[in-house]
CSV table of C-alpha atoms in Angstrom, one decimal:
chain,number,residue,atom,x,y,z
A,1,UNK,CA,56.2,79.2,24.0
A,2,UNK,CA,53.4,79.2,21.4
A,3,UNK,CA,51.1,77.4,23.9
A,4,UNK,CA,51.2,80.5,26.1
A,5,UNK,CA,49.3,82.4,23.4
A,6,UNK,CA,46.2,80.9,25.0
A,7,UNK,CA,47.1,81.9,28.6
A,8,UNK,CA,44.3,84.5,28.5
A,9,UNK,CA,41.6,81.8,27.8
A,10,UNK,CA,39.4,81.9,30.9
A,11,UNK,CA,36.1,80.1,31.6
A,12,UNK,CA,33.5,82.0,33.5
A,13,UNK,CA,33.2,79.2,36.1
A,14,UNK,CA,36.9,79.8,37.0
A,15,UNK,CA,36.1,83.4,38.0
A,16,UNK,CA,34.5,83.9,41.4
A,17,UNK,CA,31.2,85.8,41.3
A,18,UNK,CA,31.6,86.6,37.6
A,19,UNK,CA,29.3,86.5,34.6
A,20,UNK,CA,30.8,85.2,31.3
A,21,UNK,CA,32.5,88.0,29.5
A,22,UNK,CA,32.3,90.5,32.3
A,23,UNK,CA,35.4,89.6,34.3
A,24,UNK,CA,38.7,88.2,33.1
A,25,UNK,CA,41.2,89.5,30.6
A,26,UNK,CA,40.4,92.5,28.4
A,27,UNK,CA,42.0,94.7,25.8
A,28,UNK,CA,41.4,98.3,26.7
A,29,UNK,CA,42.1,101.5,24.7
A,30,UNK,CA,42.1,104.9,26.4
A,31,UNK,CA,42.1,108.0,24.1
A,32,UNK,CA,42.1,111.6,25.1
A,33,UNK,CA,41.6,114.7,23.1
A,34,UNK,CA,44.4,117.2,23.5
A,35,UNK,CA,44.2,120.9,24.2
A,36,UNK,CA,41.5,120.8,26.9
A,37,UNK,CA,43.6,122.0,29.8
A,38,UNK,CA,44.6,125.2,27.9
A,39,UNK,CA,41.0,125.8,26.7
A,40,UNK,CA,39.7,125.3,30.3
A,41,UNK,CA,42.2,127.9,31.5
A,42,UNK,CA,41.0,130.3,28.8
A,43,UNK,CA,37.4,129.7,29.9
A,44,UNK,CA,38.1,130.4,33.5
A,45,UNK,CA,39.9,133.6,32.7
A,46,UNK,CA,36.9,135.1,30.9
A,47,UNK,CA,35.1,138.0,32.8
A,48,UNK,CA,31.8,137.1,31.1
A,49,UNK,CA,30.3,133.6,30.8
A,50,UNK,CA,32.0,132.2,27.6
A,51,UNK,CA,29.0,130.4,26.1
A,52,UNK,CA,30.4,130.5,22.6
A,53,UNK,CA,33.8,129.0,23.6
A,54,UNK,CA,32.0,126.2,25.4
A,55,UNK,CA,29.8,125.5,22.4
A,56,UNK,CA,32.8,125.3,20.2
A,57,UNK,CA,34.5,122.9,22.6
A,58,UNK,CA,31.3,120.7,22.7
A,59,UNK,CA,31.2,120.6,18.9
A,60,UNK,CA,34.9,119.6,18.8
A,61,UNK,CA,34.4,116.8,21.3
A,62,UNK,CA,31.3,115.5,19.5
A,63,UNK,CA,33.3,115.4,16.2
A,64,UNK,CA,36.1,113.5,18.0
A,65,UNK,CA,33.6,110.9,19.2
A,66,UNK,CA,31.8,110.8,15.9
A,67,UNK,CA,35.0,109.8,14.1
A,68,UNK,CA,35.4,106.7,16.2
A,69,UNK,CA,31.8,105.6,16.2
A,70,UNK,CA,31.7,106.0,12.4
A,71,UNK,CA,34.5,103.6,12.0
A,72,UNK,CA,33.0,101.0,14.3
A,73,UNK,CA,29.5,101.4,12.6
A,74,UNK,CA,31.1,100.9,9.2
A,75,UNK,CA,32.8,97.7,10.4
A,76,UNK,CA,29.6,96.4,11.8
A,77,UNK,CA,27.7,97.1,8.5
A,78,UNK,CA,30.3,95.3,6.4
A,79,UNK,CA,30.4,92.3,8.8
A,80,UNK,CA,26.6,92.0,8.7
A,81,UNK,CA,26.6,92.1,4.9
A,82,UNK,CA,29.3,89.5,4.7
A,83,UNK,CA,27.4,87.1,7.0
A,84,UNK,CA,24.4,87.1,4.6
A,85,UNK,CA,26.7,85.9,1.8
A,86,UNK,CA,28.1,82.9,3.6
A,87,UNK,CA,27.2,79.4,2.3
A,88,UNK,CA,24.4,77.8,4.4
A,89,UNK,CA,26.5,74.7,5.2
A,90,UNK,CA,29.3,76.9,6.6
A,91,UNK,CA,27.3,79.5,8.6
A,92,UNK,CA,27.3,77.6,11.9
A,93,UNK,CA,31.1,77.0,11.9
A,94,UNK,CA,31.9,80.5,10.7
A,95,UNK,CA,29.7,82.1,13.4
A,96,UNK,CA,32.3,80.8,16.0
A,97,UNK,CA,35.2,82.5,14.1
A,98,UNK,CA,34.6,85.9,15.7
A,99,UNK,CA,35.6,87.8,18.7
A,100,UNK,CA,33.8,89.5,21.6
A,101,UNK,CA,31.9,92.7,21.1
A,102,UNK,CA,33.8,96.0,21.4
A,103,UNK,CA,32.2,98.2,24.0
A,104,UNK,CA,32.8,101.9,24.5
A,105,UNK,CA,31.8,104.9,26.6
A,106,UNK,CA,32.8,108.5,26.9
A,107,UNK,CA,34.0,110.6,29.8
A,108,UNK,CA,34.2,114.3,28.9
A,109,UNK,CA,36.9,114.5,26.2
A,110,UNK,CA,38.1,110.9,26.7
A,111,UNK,CA,36.9,107.7,25.1
A,112,UNK,CA,37.4,104.1,26.4
A,113,UNK,CA,37.1,101.0,24.2
A,114,UNK,CA,37.3,97.5,25.5
A,115,UNK,CA,36.6,93.9,24.6
A,116,UNK,CA,36.9,90.6,26.5
A,117,UNK,CA,39.7,88.3,25.5
A,118,UNK,CA,38.0,85.3,27.1
A,119,UNK,CA,37.2,82.6,24.7
A,120,UNK,CA,33.5,81.5,24.9
A,121,UNK,CA,31.4,78.8,23.3
A,122,UNK,CA,30.5,81.0,20.3
A,123,UNK,CA,33.3,83.5,20.4
A,124,UNK,CA,36.6,81.7,19.6
A,125,UNK,CA,38.7,84.4,17.9
A,126,UNK,CA,39.4,87.1,20.5
A,127,UNK,CA,42.2,88.6,18.4
A,128,UNK,CA,39.6,89.9,15.9
A,129,UNK,CA,38.4,92.3,18.7
A,130,UNK,CA,41.9,93.6,19.0
A,131,UNK,CA,42.0,94.1,15.2
A,132,UNK,CA,38.7,96.1,15.3
A,133,UNK,CA,40.0,98.4,18.0
A,134,UNK,CA,43.4,99.0,16.4
A,135,UNK,CA,41.9,99.6,13.0
A,136,UNK,CA,39.5,102.2,14.4
A,137,UNK,CA,42.3,103.9,16.3
A,138,UNK,CA,44.7,104.2,13.5
A,139,UNK,CA,42.1,105.4,11.0
A,140,UNK,CA,40.6,108.0,13.3
A,141,UNK,CA,44.1,109.1,14.3
A,142,UNK,CA,44.8,110.2,10.8
A,143,UNK,CA,41.4,111.8,10.2
A,144,UNK,CA,41.6,113.8,13.4
A,145,UNK,CA,45.1,115.0,12.7
A,146,UNK,CA,44.1,116.1,9.2
A,147,UNK,CA,41.2,118.1,10.9
A,148,UNK,CA,43.5,119.6,13.5
A,149,UNK,CA,42.1,117.7,16.4
A,150,UNK,CA,45.0,115.8,17.9
A,151,UNK,CA,44.6,113.1,20.5
A,152,UNK,CA,46.8,110.6,22.4
A,153,UNK,CA,46.0,107.1,23.3
A,154,UNK,CA,47.2,103.9,25.0
A,155,UNK,CA,46.3,100.2,24.4
A,156,UNK,CA,47.0,97.4,26.8
A,157,UNK,CA,45.6,94.1,27.9
A,158,UNK,CA,45.1,92.8,31.4
A,159,UNK,CA,42.7,91.8,34.1
A,160,UNK,CA,39.5,93.9,34.4
A,161,UNK,CA,35.8,93.7,35.1
A,162,UNK,CA,32.8,95.3,33.5
A,163,UNK,CA,30.0,96.9,35.5
A,164,UNK,CA,27.0,99.1,35.0
A,165,UNK,CA,26.5,97.8,31.5
A,166,UNK,CA,29.7,98.8,29.7
A,167,UNK,CA,32.0,100.6,32.2
A,168,UNK,CA,35.3,98.9,33.0
A,169,UNK,CA,37.8,99.0,35.9
A,170,UNK,CA,41.0,97.2,36.7
A,171,UNK,CA,44.7,97.1,35.8
A,172,UNK,CA,44.0,96.9,32.1
A,173,UNK,CA,42.3,100.3,32.1
A,174,UNK,CA,44.9,101.8,34.5
A,175,UNK,CA,47.8,100.6,32.3
A,176,UNK,CA,46.1,102.0,29.1
A,177,UNK,CA,45.6,105.3,30.8
A,178,UNK,CA,49.3,105.5,31.9
A,179,UNK,CA,50.4,104.7,28.3
A,180,UNK,CA,48.3,107.6,27.0
A,181,UNK,CA,50.1,109.9,29.5
A,182,UNK,CA,53.5,108.5,28.3
A,183,UNK,CA,52.8,109.2,24.7
A,184,UNK,CA,54.1,112.8,25.0
A,185,UNK,CA,52.9,113.8,21.5
A,186,UNK,CA,49.8,112.9,19.5
A,187,UNK,CA,50.2,109.2,18.9
A,188,UNK,CA,48.9,105.9,20.3
A,189,UNK,CA,51.2,103.7,22.4
A,190,UNK,CA,50.9,99.9,22.5
A,191,UNK,CA,51.6,98.1,25.8
A,192,UNK,CA,54.3,95.5,26.1
A,193,UNK,CA,51.9,92.9,27.3
A,194,UNK,CA,49.6,93.5,24.4
A,195,UNK,CA,52.5,93.3,21.9
A,196,UNK,CA,53.6,90.0,23.5
A,197,UNK,CA,50.0,88.7,23.3
A,198,UNK,CA,50.0,89.5,19.5
A,199,UNK,CA,53.4,87.9,19.0
A,200,UNK,CA,52.3,84.7,20.7
A,201,UNK,CA,49.1,84.4,18.7
A,202,UNK,CA,51.0,85.1,15.5
A,203,UNK,CA,53.0,81.9,16.2
A,204,UNK,CA,50.0,79.6,16.6
A,205,UNK,CA,49.8,76.6,14.4
A,206,UNK,CA,46.8,76.9,12.1
A,207,UNK,CA,45.7,73.4,13.0
A,208,UNK,CA,42.1,74.5,13.7
A,209,UNK,CA,40.0,77.2,12.1
A,210,UNK,CA,40.0,79.3,15.2
A,211,UNK,CA,43.8,79.1,15.6
A,212,UNK,CA,44.3,80.1,12.0
A,213,UNK,CA,41.9,83.0,12.4
A,214,UNK,CA,43.6,84.2,15.6
A,215,UNK,CA,47.0,83.9,13.9
A,216,UNK,CA,45.9,85.9,10.8
A,217,UNK,CA,44.4,88.7,12.8
A,218,UNK,CA,47.5,88.9,15.0
A,219,UNK,CA,49.8,89.2,12.0
A,220,UNK,CA,47.7,92.1,10.7
A,221,UNK,CA,47.7,93.8,14.1
A,222,UNK,CA,51.5,93.5,14.3
A,223,UNK,CA,51.7,95.2,10.9
A,224,UNK,CA,49.9,98.2,12.4
A,225,UNK,CA,52.8,98.6,15.0
A,226,UNK,CA,56.1,100.3,14.7
A,227,UNK,CA,59.0,100.1,17.2
A,228,UNK,CA,61.5,102.8,18.3
A,229,UNK,CA,64.1,103.4,21.0
A,230,UNK,CA,63.7,106.7,22.7
A,231,UNK,CA,64.3,108.4,26.1
A,232,UNK,CA,61.5,108.6,28.7
A,233,UNK,CA,61.3,112.4,28.2
A,234,UNK,CA,61.6,113.3,24.5
A,235,UNK,CA,62.0,117.1,25.0
A,236,UNK,CA,64.6,117.2,27.7
A,237,UNK,CA,67.8,119.1,26.8
A,238,UNK,CA,70.0,116.1,27.7
A,239,UNK,CA,67.8,113.5,26.0
A,240,UNK,CA,70.7,112.4,23.8
A,241,UNK,CA,72.6,111.1,26.8
A,242,UNK,CA,69.6,109.4,28.5
A,243,UNK,CA,69.1,105.7,28.5
A,244,UNK,CA,66.6,104.7,25.9
A,245,UNK,CA,63.7,102.2,26.1
A,246,UNK,CA,61.8,100.3,23.4
A,247,UNK,CA,58.4,101.9,22.5
A,248,UNK,CA,55.6,100.4,20.5
A,249,UNK,CA,53.2,102.7,18.7
A,250,UNK,CA,50.5,102.5,16.0
A,251,UNK,CA,51.9,103.1,12.5
A,252,UNK,CA,49.8,105.1,10.1
A,253,UNK,CA,52.2,104.3,7.3
A,254,UNK,CA,51.4,100.6,7.1
A,255,UNK,CA,50.3,99.3,3.7
A,256,UNK,CA,47.1,97.9,5.3
A,257,UNK,CA,46.1,101.4,6.6
A,258,UNK,CA,46.7,102.9,3.2
A,259,UNK,CA,44.6,100.2,1.5
A,260,UNK,CA,41.8,100.5,4.2
A,261,UNK,CA,41.4,104.3,3.8
A,262,UNK,CA,41.8,104.2,0.0
A,263,UNK,CA,42.2,107.2,-2.2
A,264,UNK,CA,41.8,109.9,0.6
A,265,UNK,CA,44.9,108.4,2.5
A,266,UNK,CA,47.6,110.5,0.9
A,267,UNK,CA,45.5,113.7,1.1
A,268,UNK,CA,44.8,113.1,4.8
A,269,UNK,CA,48.5,112.4,5.5
A,270,UNK,CA,49.4,115.7,3.8
A,271,UNK,CA,46.8,117.6,5.8
A,272,UNK,CA,48.1,116.0,9.0
A,273,UNK,CA,51.7,117.1,8.2
A,274,UNK,CA,50.5,120.6,7.4
A,275,UNK,CA,48.7,120.7,10.8
A,276,UNK,CA,51.9,119.7,12.6
A,277,UNK,CA,53.9,122.4,10.7
A,278,UNK,CA,51.3,125.1,11.6
A,279,UNK,CA,51.5,124.1,15.2
A,280,UNK,CA,55.3,124.3,15.2
A,281,UNK,CA,55.0,127.9,13.8
A,282,UNK,CA,52.3,128.8,16.2
A,283,UNK,CA,54.2,127.8,19.4
A,284,UNK,CA,57.7,128.9,18.2
A,285,UNK,CA,59.2,131.5,20.5
A,286,UNK,CA,56.9,131.1,23.5
A,287,UNK,CA,56.3,127.3,24.1
A,288,UNK,CA,59.4,125.3,23.1
A,289,UNK,CA,58.1,122.2,24.8
A,290,UNK,CA,55.1,122.1,22.5
A,291,UNK,CA,57.3,123.0,19.5
A,292,UNK,CA,59.4,119.9,20.4
A,293,UNK,CA,56.4,117.7,20.6
A,294,UNK,CA,54.9,118.8,17.3
A,295,UNK,CA,58.4,118.3,15.7
A,296,UNK,CA,58.2,114.7,16.9
A,297,UNK,CA,54.7,114.4,15.5
A,298,UNK,CA,55.9,115.8,12.1
A,299,UNK,CA,58.8,113.3,12.0
A,300,UNK,CA,56.3,110.5,12.9
A,301,UNK,CA,54.0,111.6,10.0
A,302,UNK,CA,57.0,111.6,7.7
A,303,UNK,CA,57.7,108.0,8.6
A,304,UNK,CA,60.9,108.9,10.5
A,305,UNK,CA,61.8,106.8,13.5
């Protein structure tokens, strides 16, 4: 079973009409800022052109994007600094213990992140790219909730191709998009294929440096994920009687996340809980569906499954 952890290893020569790293297996994350539909309805209903409302929406989307890019830029700076401190006799070997670059692009109030999972001559640790994406997602999720800018997301792996520089298409993107729609309240769902991929890599024998590195990153990624059994529609009146399915989602309560964020972690968590409580009060009495969803968010932020 462990041997299957490498089932995503694909050489470019095996892919028809493909350039290395631009067609094969990818991890894809799709995230979407919430509240846009309601704001668009408000904008359409204005008798005068609502320039101020649109300016506020643009500022909100820019802040949403800035949070993500700040995390990735921070990771890149740390990695560059660490490389300069490596012993000369180990630099060549350690250069191969890295994953493929994480690429991203924005579409309106949505962001897409992706990285190839194909192993290449100088990129032998694809799970490190998964680690970079999950770390950015879980940190930005907490910061955005603390600021009152909730988003949903989905992460999955699968076949895909990159075109026009950094845009991506294929089942991996489609599945990540569907997971985002299934999230139902502000959280990030993890696809079953991606979870299986991490489990398989976590069982690799550390008999080579790259296998050991892939295993270590997979174990950390799994620590980011929590599991729960829940109905397909959380806010249906008869949800208690509905058959339940296993759901994987990012866990902002993991020790790794707390250590990564440091001192601001508890304050951010408290602010995120306060935001959920305010939203419950705001929608009570006139939109019980949103009340239900923000109750689920508050339970999630309290660490309740």
